[in-house]
GROMACS .gro file of C-alpha atoms in nm:
model
  330
    1PRO     CA    1  -2.364  -0.722  -1.145
    2LEU     CA    2  -2.159  -0.414  -1.218
    3GLU     CA    3  -2.011  -0.405  -1.563
    4SER     CA    4  -1.636  -0.394  -1.534
    5PRO     CA    5  -1.474  -0.123  -1.750
    6GLU     CA    6  -1.204  -0.232  -1.983
    7PRO     CA    7  -0.872  -0.222  -1.796
    8THR     CA    8  -0.648   0.064  -1.900
    9MET     CA    9  -0.271   0.075  -1.886
   10SER     CA   10  -0.131   0.340  -2.108
   11LYS     CA   11   0.137   0.610  -2.131
   12THR     CA   12  -0.129   0.847  -2.005
   13ILE     CA   13  -0.163   0.658  -1.676
   14LEU     CA   14   0.218   0.638  -1.634
   15THR     CA   15   0.237   1.014  -1.700
   16GLN     CA   16  -0.025   1.076  -1.428
   17VAL     CA   17   0.160   0.855  -1.184
   18LYS     CA   18   0.474   1.058  -1.248
   19GLU     CA   19   0.285   1.376  -1.161
   20LEU     CA   20   0.252   1.250  -0.802
   21ILE     CA   21   0.631   1.222  -0.757
   22PRO     CA   22   0.781   1.518  -0.581
   23PRO     CA   23   1.066   1.690  -0.768
   24LEU     CA   24   1.420   1.675  -0.627
   25THR     CA   25   1.475   2.049  -0.623
   26GLY     CA   26   1.610   2.093  -0.275
   27GLY     CA   27   1.318   2.317  -0.194
   28LEU     CA   28   1.124   2.078   0.032
   29HIS     CA   29   1.204   2.028   0.398
   30LYS     CA   30   1.234   1.695   0.576
   31GLY     CA   31   0.905   1.513   0.584
   32GLN     CA   32   0.729   1.688   0.295
   33ALA     CA   33   0.822   1.410   0.055
   34GLY     CA   34   0.645   1.145   0.261
   35ARG     CA   35   0.595   1.034   0.619
   36VAL     CA   36   0.490   0.667   0.617
   37GLY     CA   37   0.370   0.463   0.917
   38ILE     CA   38   0.392   0.086   0.922
   39PHE     CA   39   0.162  -0.079   1.178
   40GLY     CA   40   0.285  -0.434   1.242
   41GLY     CA   41   0.570  -0.638   1.369
   42CYS     CA   42   0.532  -0.901   1.640
   43ARG     CA   43   0.744  -1.170   1.807
   44ASP     CA   44   0.710  -1.405   1.508
   45TYR     CA   45   0.728  -1.156   1.221
   46THR     CA   46   0.997  -0.890   1.216
   47GLY     CA   47   1.106  -0.901   0.851
   48ALA     CA   48   0.777  -0.786   0.705
   49PRO     CA   49   0.765  -0.438   0.866
   50TYR     CA   50   1.134  -0.394   0.787
   51PHE     CA   51   1.074  -0.472   0.416
   52ALA     CA   52   0.771  -0.237   0.406
   53GLY     CA   53   0.958   0.045   0.578
   54MET     CA   54   1.272   0.011   0.365
   55ALA     CA   55   1.065  -0.003   0.048
   56ALA     CA   56   0.893   0.319   0.149
   57LEU     CA   57   1.227   0.490   0.216
   58ARG     CA   58   1.410   0.352  -0.088
   59ALA     CA   59   1.127   0.461  -0.311
   60GLY     CA   60   1.176   0.813  -0.186
   61ALA     CA   61   0.979   0.874   0.133
   62ASP     CA   62   1.156   1.092   0.384
   63LEU     CA   63   1.056   0.910   0.703
   64ALA     CA   64   0.932   0.566   0.794
   65HIS     CA   65   0.781   0.492   1.142
   66ILE     CA   66   0.738   0.127   1.253
   67ILE     CA   67   0.470   0.078   1.515
   68CYS     CA   68   0.524  -0.269   1.659
   69ALA     CA   69   0.523  -0.505   1.956
   70PRO     CA   70   0.806  -0.474   2.206
   71ALA     CA   71   0.928  -0.823   2.118
   72ALA     CA   72   0.985  -0.719   1.759
   73ALA     CA   73   1.157  -0.388   1.819
   74PRO     CA   74   1.516  -0.498   1.890
   75ALA     CA   75   1.532  -0.705   1.569
   76ILE     CA   76   1.378  -0.434   1.354
   77LYS     CA   77   1.607  -0.167   1.498
   78SER     CA   78   1.905  -0.389   1.432
   79TYR     CA   79   1.809  -0.435   1.064
   80SER     CA   80   1.840  -0.060   0.989
   81PRO     CA   81   1.904   0.263   1.176
   82ASP     CA   82   1.697   0.446   0.913
   83LEU     CA   83   1.372   0.320   1.061
   84MET     CA   84   1.208   0.487   1.356
   85VAL     CA   85   1.067   0.217   1.579
   86TYR     CA   86   0.787   0.252   1.836
   87PRO     CA   87   0.746  -0.063   2.047
   88ILE     CA   88   0.408   0.034   2.188
   89LEU     CA   89   0.190  -0.267   2.094
   90ALA     CA   90   0.236  -0.461   2.421
   91SER     CA   91  -0.037  -0.710   2.520
   92GLU     CA   92  -0.079  -0.521   2.854
   93THR     CA   93  -0.126  -0.184   2.678
   94THR     CA   94  -0.479  -0.061   2.739
   95VAL     CA   95  -0.703   0.088   2.470
   96ALA     CA   96  -0.694   0.426   2.645
   97GLU     CA   97  -0.312   0.418   2.653
   98LEU     CA   98  -0.282   0.322   2.290
   99THR     CA   99  -0.537   0.581   2.189
  100SER     CA  100  -0.327   0.845   2.356
  101LEU     CA  101  -0.006   0.722   2.193
  102LEU     CA  102  -0.164   0.712   1.852
  103ASP     CA  103  -0.310   1.059   1.904
  104ALA     CA  104   0.049   1.183   1.936
  105LEU     CA  105   0.189   0.976   1.645
  106LEU     CA  106  -0.071   0.975   1.368
  107PRO     CA  107  -0.069   1.353   1.307
  108ARG     CA  108   0.292   1.314   1.198
  109LEU     CA  109   0.196   1.074   0.915
  110HIS     CA  110   0.060   1.107   0.564
  111VAL     CA  111  -0.035   0.738   0.535
  112LEU     CA  112  -0.063   0.433   0.758
  113VAL     CA  113   0.018   0.085   0.621
  114VAL     CA  114  -0.150  -0.179   0.844
  115GLY     CA  115  -0.065  -0.544   0.827
  116PRO     CA  116   0.304  -0.626   0.755
  117GLY     CA  117   0.405  -0.860   1.036
  118LEU     CA  118   0.085  -0.788   1.230
  119GLY     CA  119   0.005  -1.152   1.311
  120ARG     CA  120  -0.320  -1.285   1.445
  121GLU     CA  121  -0.282  -1.244   1.821
  122THR     CA  122  -0.600  -1.102   1.973
  123HIS     CA  123  -0.440  -0.785   2.108
  124MET     CA  124  -0.257  -0.710   1.781
  125GLN     CA  125  -0.577  -0.745   1.583
  126ALA     CA  126  -0.764  -0.522   1.829
  127PHE     CA  127  -0.489  -0.265   1.819
  128ALA     CA  128  -0.498  -0.264   1.437
  129ARG     CA  129  -0.871  -0.207   1.442
  130LEU     CA  130  -0.821   0.092   1.670
  131ALA     CA  131  -0.545   0.232   1.449
  132ILE     CA  132  -0.763   0.203   1.136
  133GLN     CA  133  -1.049   0.380   1.310
  134GLN     CA  134  -0.821   0.664   1.422
  135ALA     CA  135  -0.657   0.694   1.084
  136ARG     CA  136  -0.999   0.728   0.923
  137GLU     CA  137  -1.099   0.994   1.167
  138ARG     CA  138  -0.789   1.193   1.072
  139GLY     CA  139  -0.835   1.147   0.701
  140LEU     CA  140  -0.511   0.954   0.651
  141TYR     CA  141  -0.452   0.738   0.350
  142LEU     CA  142  -0.461   0.370   0.448
  143VAL     CA  143  -0.310   0.049   0.310
  144LEU     CA  144  -0.440  -0.281   0.450
  145ASP     CA  145  -0.235  -0.589   0.376
  146ALA     CA  146  -0.178  -0.944   0.506
  147ASP     CA  147  -0.338  -1.016   0.843
  148ALA     CA  148  -0.510  -0.674   0.854
  149LEU     CA  149  -0.739  -0.812   0.582
  150LEU     CA  150  -0.888  -1.046   0.844
  151LEU     CA  151  -1.038  -0.742   1.010
  152VAL     CA  152  -1.212  -0.649   0.686
  153GLN     CA  153  -1.348  -1.005   0.650
  154GLU     CA  154  -1.488  -0.994   1.003
  155ASP     CA  155  -1.633  -0.645   0.981
  156ILE     CA  156  -1.671  -0.472   0.643
  157ASP     CA  157  -1.769  -0.147   0.813
  158ILE     CA  158  -1.416  -0.100   0.941
  159ILE     CA  159  -1.324   0.018   0.592
  160ARG     CA  160  -1.644   0.042   0.389
  161GLY     CA  161  -1.697   0.380   0.220
  162TYR     CA  162  -1.345   0.506   0.296
  163THR     CA  163  -1.218   0.596  -0.049
  164LYS     CA  164  -0.871   0.684   0.082
  165ALA     CA  165  -0.807   0.319   0.161
  166VAL     CA  166  -0.631   0.049  -0.044
  167ILE     CA  167  -0.636  -0.325   0.013
  168THR     CA  168  -0.366  -0.548  -0.139
  169PRO     CA  169  -0.488  -0.912  -0.128
  170ASN     CA  170  -0.304  -1.205  -0.283
  171LEU     CA  171  -0.508  -1.481  -0.448
  172PRO     CA  172  -0.619  -1.671  -0.130
  173GLU     CA  173  -0.691  -1.343   0.049
  174PHE     CA  174  -0.885  -1.208  -0.247
  175THR     CA  175  -1.092  -1.525  -0.267
  176ASN     CA  176  -1.168  -1.514   0.105
  177LEU     CA  177  -1.280  -1.150   0.086
  178CYS     CA  178  -1.503  -1.222  -0.210
  179GLU     CA  179  -1.665  -1.517  -0.035
  180SER     CA  180  -1.721  -1.309   0.279
  181PHE     CA  181  -1.912  -1.041   0.084
  182GLY     CA  182  -2.093  -1.264  -0.167
  183VAL     CA  183  -1.882  -1.149  -0.463
  184PRO     CA  184  -1.803  -1.411  -0.730
  185SER     CA  185  -1.423  -1.445  -0.734
  186LYS     CA  186  -1.417  -1.627  -1.070
  187THR     CA  187  -1.573  -1.438  -1.357
  188ALA     CA  188  -1.561  -1.453  -1.737
  189LYS     CA  189  -1.391  -1.113  -1.745
  190LYS     CA  190  -1.092  -1.136  -1.511
  191THR     CA  191  -1.126  -0.777  -1.392
  192GLN     CA  192  -1.494  -0.813  -1.298
  193ALA     CA  193  -1.438  -0.957  -0.950
  194SER     CA  194  -1.208  -0.678  -0.833
  195ILE     CA  195  -1.439  -0.401  -0.953
  196THR     CA  196  -1.735  -0.571  -0.783
  197LEU     CA  197  -1.539  -0.612  -0.458
  198SER     CA  198  -1.435  -0.248  -0.467
  199ASP     CA  199  -1.799  -0.149  -0.508
  200ALA     CA  200  -1.905  -0.377  -0.220
  201LEU     CA  201  -1.644  -0.201  -0.005
  202GLY     CA  202  -1.787   0.140  -0.098
  203GLY     CA  203  -1.504   0.267  -0.313
  204VAL     CA  204  -1.197   0.115  -0.147
  205THR     CA  205  -0.929   0.061  -0.409
  206VAL     CA  206  -0.845  -0.309  -0.461
  207LEU     CA  207  -0.496  -0.410  -0.572
  208GLN     CA  208  -0.542  -0.776  -0.665
  209LYS     CA  209  -0.199  -0.935  -0.679
  210GLY     CA  210  -0.137  -1.218  -0.925
  211GLU     CA  211   0.021  -1.314  -1.251
  212THR     CA  212  -0.080  -0.964  -1.354
  213ASP     CA  213  -0.188  -0.703  -1.099
  214ILE     CA  214  -0.544  -0.580  -1.132
  215ILE     CA  215  -0.625  -0.250  -0.965
  216SER     CA  216  -0.990  -0.144  -0.942
  217PHE     CA  217  -1.189   0.145  -0.797
  218SER     CA  218  -1.565   0.155  -0.801
  219HIS     CA  219  -1.795   0.384  -0.604
  220SER     CA  220  -2.159   0.366  -0.701
  221THR     CA  221  -2.390   0.661  -0.631
  222SER     CA  222  -2.745   0.751  -0.727
  223ALA     CA  223  -2.593   0.955  -1.013
  224GLY     CA  224  -2.394   0.653  -1.138
  225GLY     CA  225  -2.062   0.696  -0.954
  226GLU     CA  226  -1.705   0.638  -1.071
  227ARG     CA  227  -1.539   0.324  -1.195
  228GLU     CA  228  -1.195   0.244  -1.325
  229THR     CA  229  -0.969  -0.061  -1.365
  230ALA     CA  230  -0.605  -0.084  -1.457
  231GLU     CA  231  -0.408  -0.404  -1.526
  232VAL     CA  232  -0.032  -0.398  -1.468
  233VAL     CA  233   0.133  -0.648  -1.697
  234THR     CA  234   0.497  -0.541  -1.638
  235LYS     CA  235   0.719  -0.846  -1.652
  236SER     CA  236   0.810  -0.978  -1.309
  237GLY     CA  237   1.063  -1.234  -1.184
  238LEU     CA  238   0.971  -1.600  -1.197
  239LYS     CA  239   1.020  -1.662  -0.826
  240ARG     CA  240   0.767  -1.528  -0.579
  241CYS     CA  241   0.954  -1.455  -0.264
  242GLY     CA  242   0.805  -1.419   0.087
  243GLY     CA  243   0.825  -1.052   0.169
  244GLN     CA  244   0.773  -0.923  -0.186
  245GLY     CA  245   0.419  -0.822  -0.092
  246ASP     CA  246   0.562  -0.618   0.196
  247LEU     CA  247   0.772  -0.423  -0.048
  248LEU     CA  248   0.456  -0.355  -0.253
  249SER     CA  249   0.273  -0.229   0.055
  250GLY     CA  250   0.563   0.003   0.137
  251PHE     CA  251   0.579   0.137  -0.216
  252THR     CA  252   0.204   0.194  -0.210
  253GLY     CA  253   0.245   0.382   0.116
  254THR     CA  254   0.502   0.617  -0.038
  255MET     CA  255   0.292   0.680  -0.348
  256LEU     CA  256  -0.005   0.760  -0.124
  257ALA     CA  257   0.206   0.990   0.092
  258TRP     CA  258   0.302   1.174  -0.228
  259SER     CA  259  -0.070   1.177  -0.320
  260LYS     CA  260  -0.130   1.367   0.003
  261GLY     CA  261   0.126   1.620  -0.101
  262TYR     CA  262  -0.024   1.646  -0.448
  263GLU     CA  263  -0.373   1.686  -0.298
  264GLU     CA  264  -0.246   1.969  -0.079
  265GLY     CA  265  -0.040   2.135  -0.354
  266VAL     CA  266   0.284   2.098  -0.158
  267PHE     CA  267   0.506   2.045  -0.463
  268ASN     CA  268   0.268   2.088  -0.758
  269LYS     CA  269   0.191   2.451  -0.660
  270GLY     CA  270  -0.178   2.370  -0.627
  271ASN     CA  271  -0.203   2.293  -0.997
  272SER     CA  272  -0.401   1.976  -0.929
  273GLN     CA  273  -0.546   1.835  -1.250
  274ILE     CA  274  -0.601   1.477  -1.138
  275SER     CA  275  -0.924   1.392  -0.955
  276HIS     CA  276  -0.840   1.318  -0.593
  277THR     CA  277  -1.059   1.004  -0.604
  278ARG     CA  278  -0.818   0.855  -0.860
  279LEU     CA  279  -0.506   0.907  -0.648
  280PRO     CA  280  -0.521   0.565  -0.471
  281LEU     CA  281  -0.557   0.383  -0.804
  282LEU     CA  282  -0.266   0.574  -0.959
  283SER     CA  283  -0.057   0.509  -0.645
  284CYS     CA  284  -0.124   0.136  -0.674
  285VAL     CA  285  -0.030   0.137  -1.042
  286GLY     CA  286   0.304   0.302  -0.969
  287ALA     CA  287   0.375   0.065  -0.677
  288ALA     CA  288   0.285  -0.242  -0.881
  289ILE     CA  289   0.502  -0.147  -1.174
  290LEU     CA  290   0.798  -0.076  -0.945
  291THR     CA  291   0.755  -0.401  -0.750
  292ARG     CA  292   0.737  -0.611  -1.066
  293THR     CA  293   1.040  -0.432  -1.213
  294ILE     CA  294   1.265  -0.489  -0.911
  295SER     CA  295   1.149  -0.851  -0.897
  296ARG     CA  296   1.256  -0.904  -1.256
  297ARG     CA  297   1.589  -0.724  -1.214
  298ALA     CA  298   1.675  -0.933  -0.902
  299PHE     CA  299   1.569  -1.257  -1.069
  300GLU     CA  300   1.792  -1.185  -1.372
  301LYS     CA  301   2.087  -1.175  -1.134
  302HIS     CA  302   2.001  -1.446  -0.886
  303GLY     CA  303   1.751  -1.679  -1.053
  304ARG     CA  304   1.618  -1.950  -0.823
  305ALA     CA  305   1.823  -1.818  -0.535
  306THR     CA  306   1.642  -1.476  -0.539
  307LEU     CA  307   1.541  -1.338  -0.202
  308THR     CA  308   1.340  -1.030  -0.117
  309SER     CA  309   1.660  -0.885   0.030
  310ASP     CA  310   1.806  -0.899  -0.324
  311MET     CA  311   1.529  -0.674  -0.452
  312ILE     CA  312   1.602  -0.378  -0.222
  313PRO     CA  313   1.930  -0.283  -0.399
  314GLU     CA  314   1.736  -0.279  -0.728
  315ILE     CA  315   1.490  -0.011  -0.618
  316SER     CA  316   1.695   0.295  -0.709
  317GLY     CA  317   1.782   0.183  -1.061
  318ALA     CA  318   1.436   0.051  -1.128
  319PHE     CA  319   1.272   0.368  -1.005
  320ALA     CA  320   1.489   0.578  -1.235
  321ASP     CA  321   1.420   0.351  -1.534
  322VAL     CA  322   1.043   0.345  -1.480
  323PHE     CA  323   0.966   0.697  -1.366
  324GLU     CA  324   1.257   0.926  -1.449
  325SER     CA  325   1.398   0.815  -1.789
  326PRO     CA  326   1.251   0.964  -2.109
  327GLY     CA  327   1.175   0.616  -2.249
  328SER     CA  328   0.999   0.482  -1.944
  329LYS     CA  329   0.833   0.143  -2.000
  330ILE     CA  330   0.541  -0.018  -1.828
   0.00000   0.00000   0.00000
């Protein structure tokens, strides 16, 4: 088995995460600070894409596009006028029609988050598969969460080898993925399973959610490859709310959108010092720290009554404390 590197979480990593954040100078035009797509939202699940989209916007992305089923659109639109909603995932939509629609929409995005509110209906799963394929062809960053992870379990090649992708499994999802690919999920070193899973996926970054968040990237090559693990131990709230993972996927989407800007030198003037292969891991670190911080802040106010809705108002203050104050803590 691959030897897991010792997890790192230092001021150096936090400094590198901060380098991905676009400055608020007034010199950027609308869209340059992040265009995030959320692919999900069906009749039964309308809250998840809302939470992911609002997290993306509140973290600092300029635009959030929700690609959903027609039955979900009225509810999502009513939650917030800040979200752009595309009700194109109808059961009667053909593959050719959706391909054409995505051809028009995906070029507007920096990242596609697939899974919040996706559900398990056959047509939604098939549409998600198509969207992932098209996003890969266009070189978009990808985040796969929730029911999108079923697609990975069923067909590893949908994502294998795509190093611009991130998966964000919780404990049951992580265990299922490991079992599907013959990776031991319980190891003596707690970071070993995630690094082995990342390697099995060909360099996809794994954000393993849990009591602490373990983020791993491993891409083996004949020359040895690259390998890195970070463990986020930032204190979180004591209540785990439904929807909190959707906030995390939205934050990850924004950080990856900023990574695209960093990669292209949009706001760092081309002075790119961080290896582009590390950008997904750093994005996950930033998103995990922010999610855990807002969870703690909301829990301190609401205790057992805490809801995911209570966390959204905490984003602005938490972001400033973590990423913009001189004494930022992780």
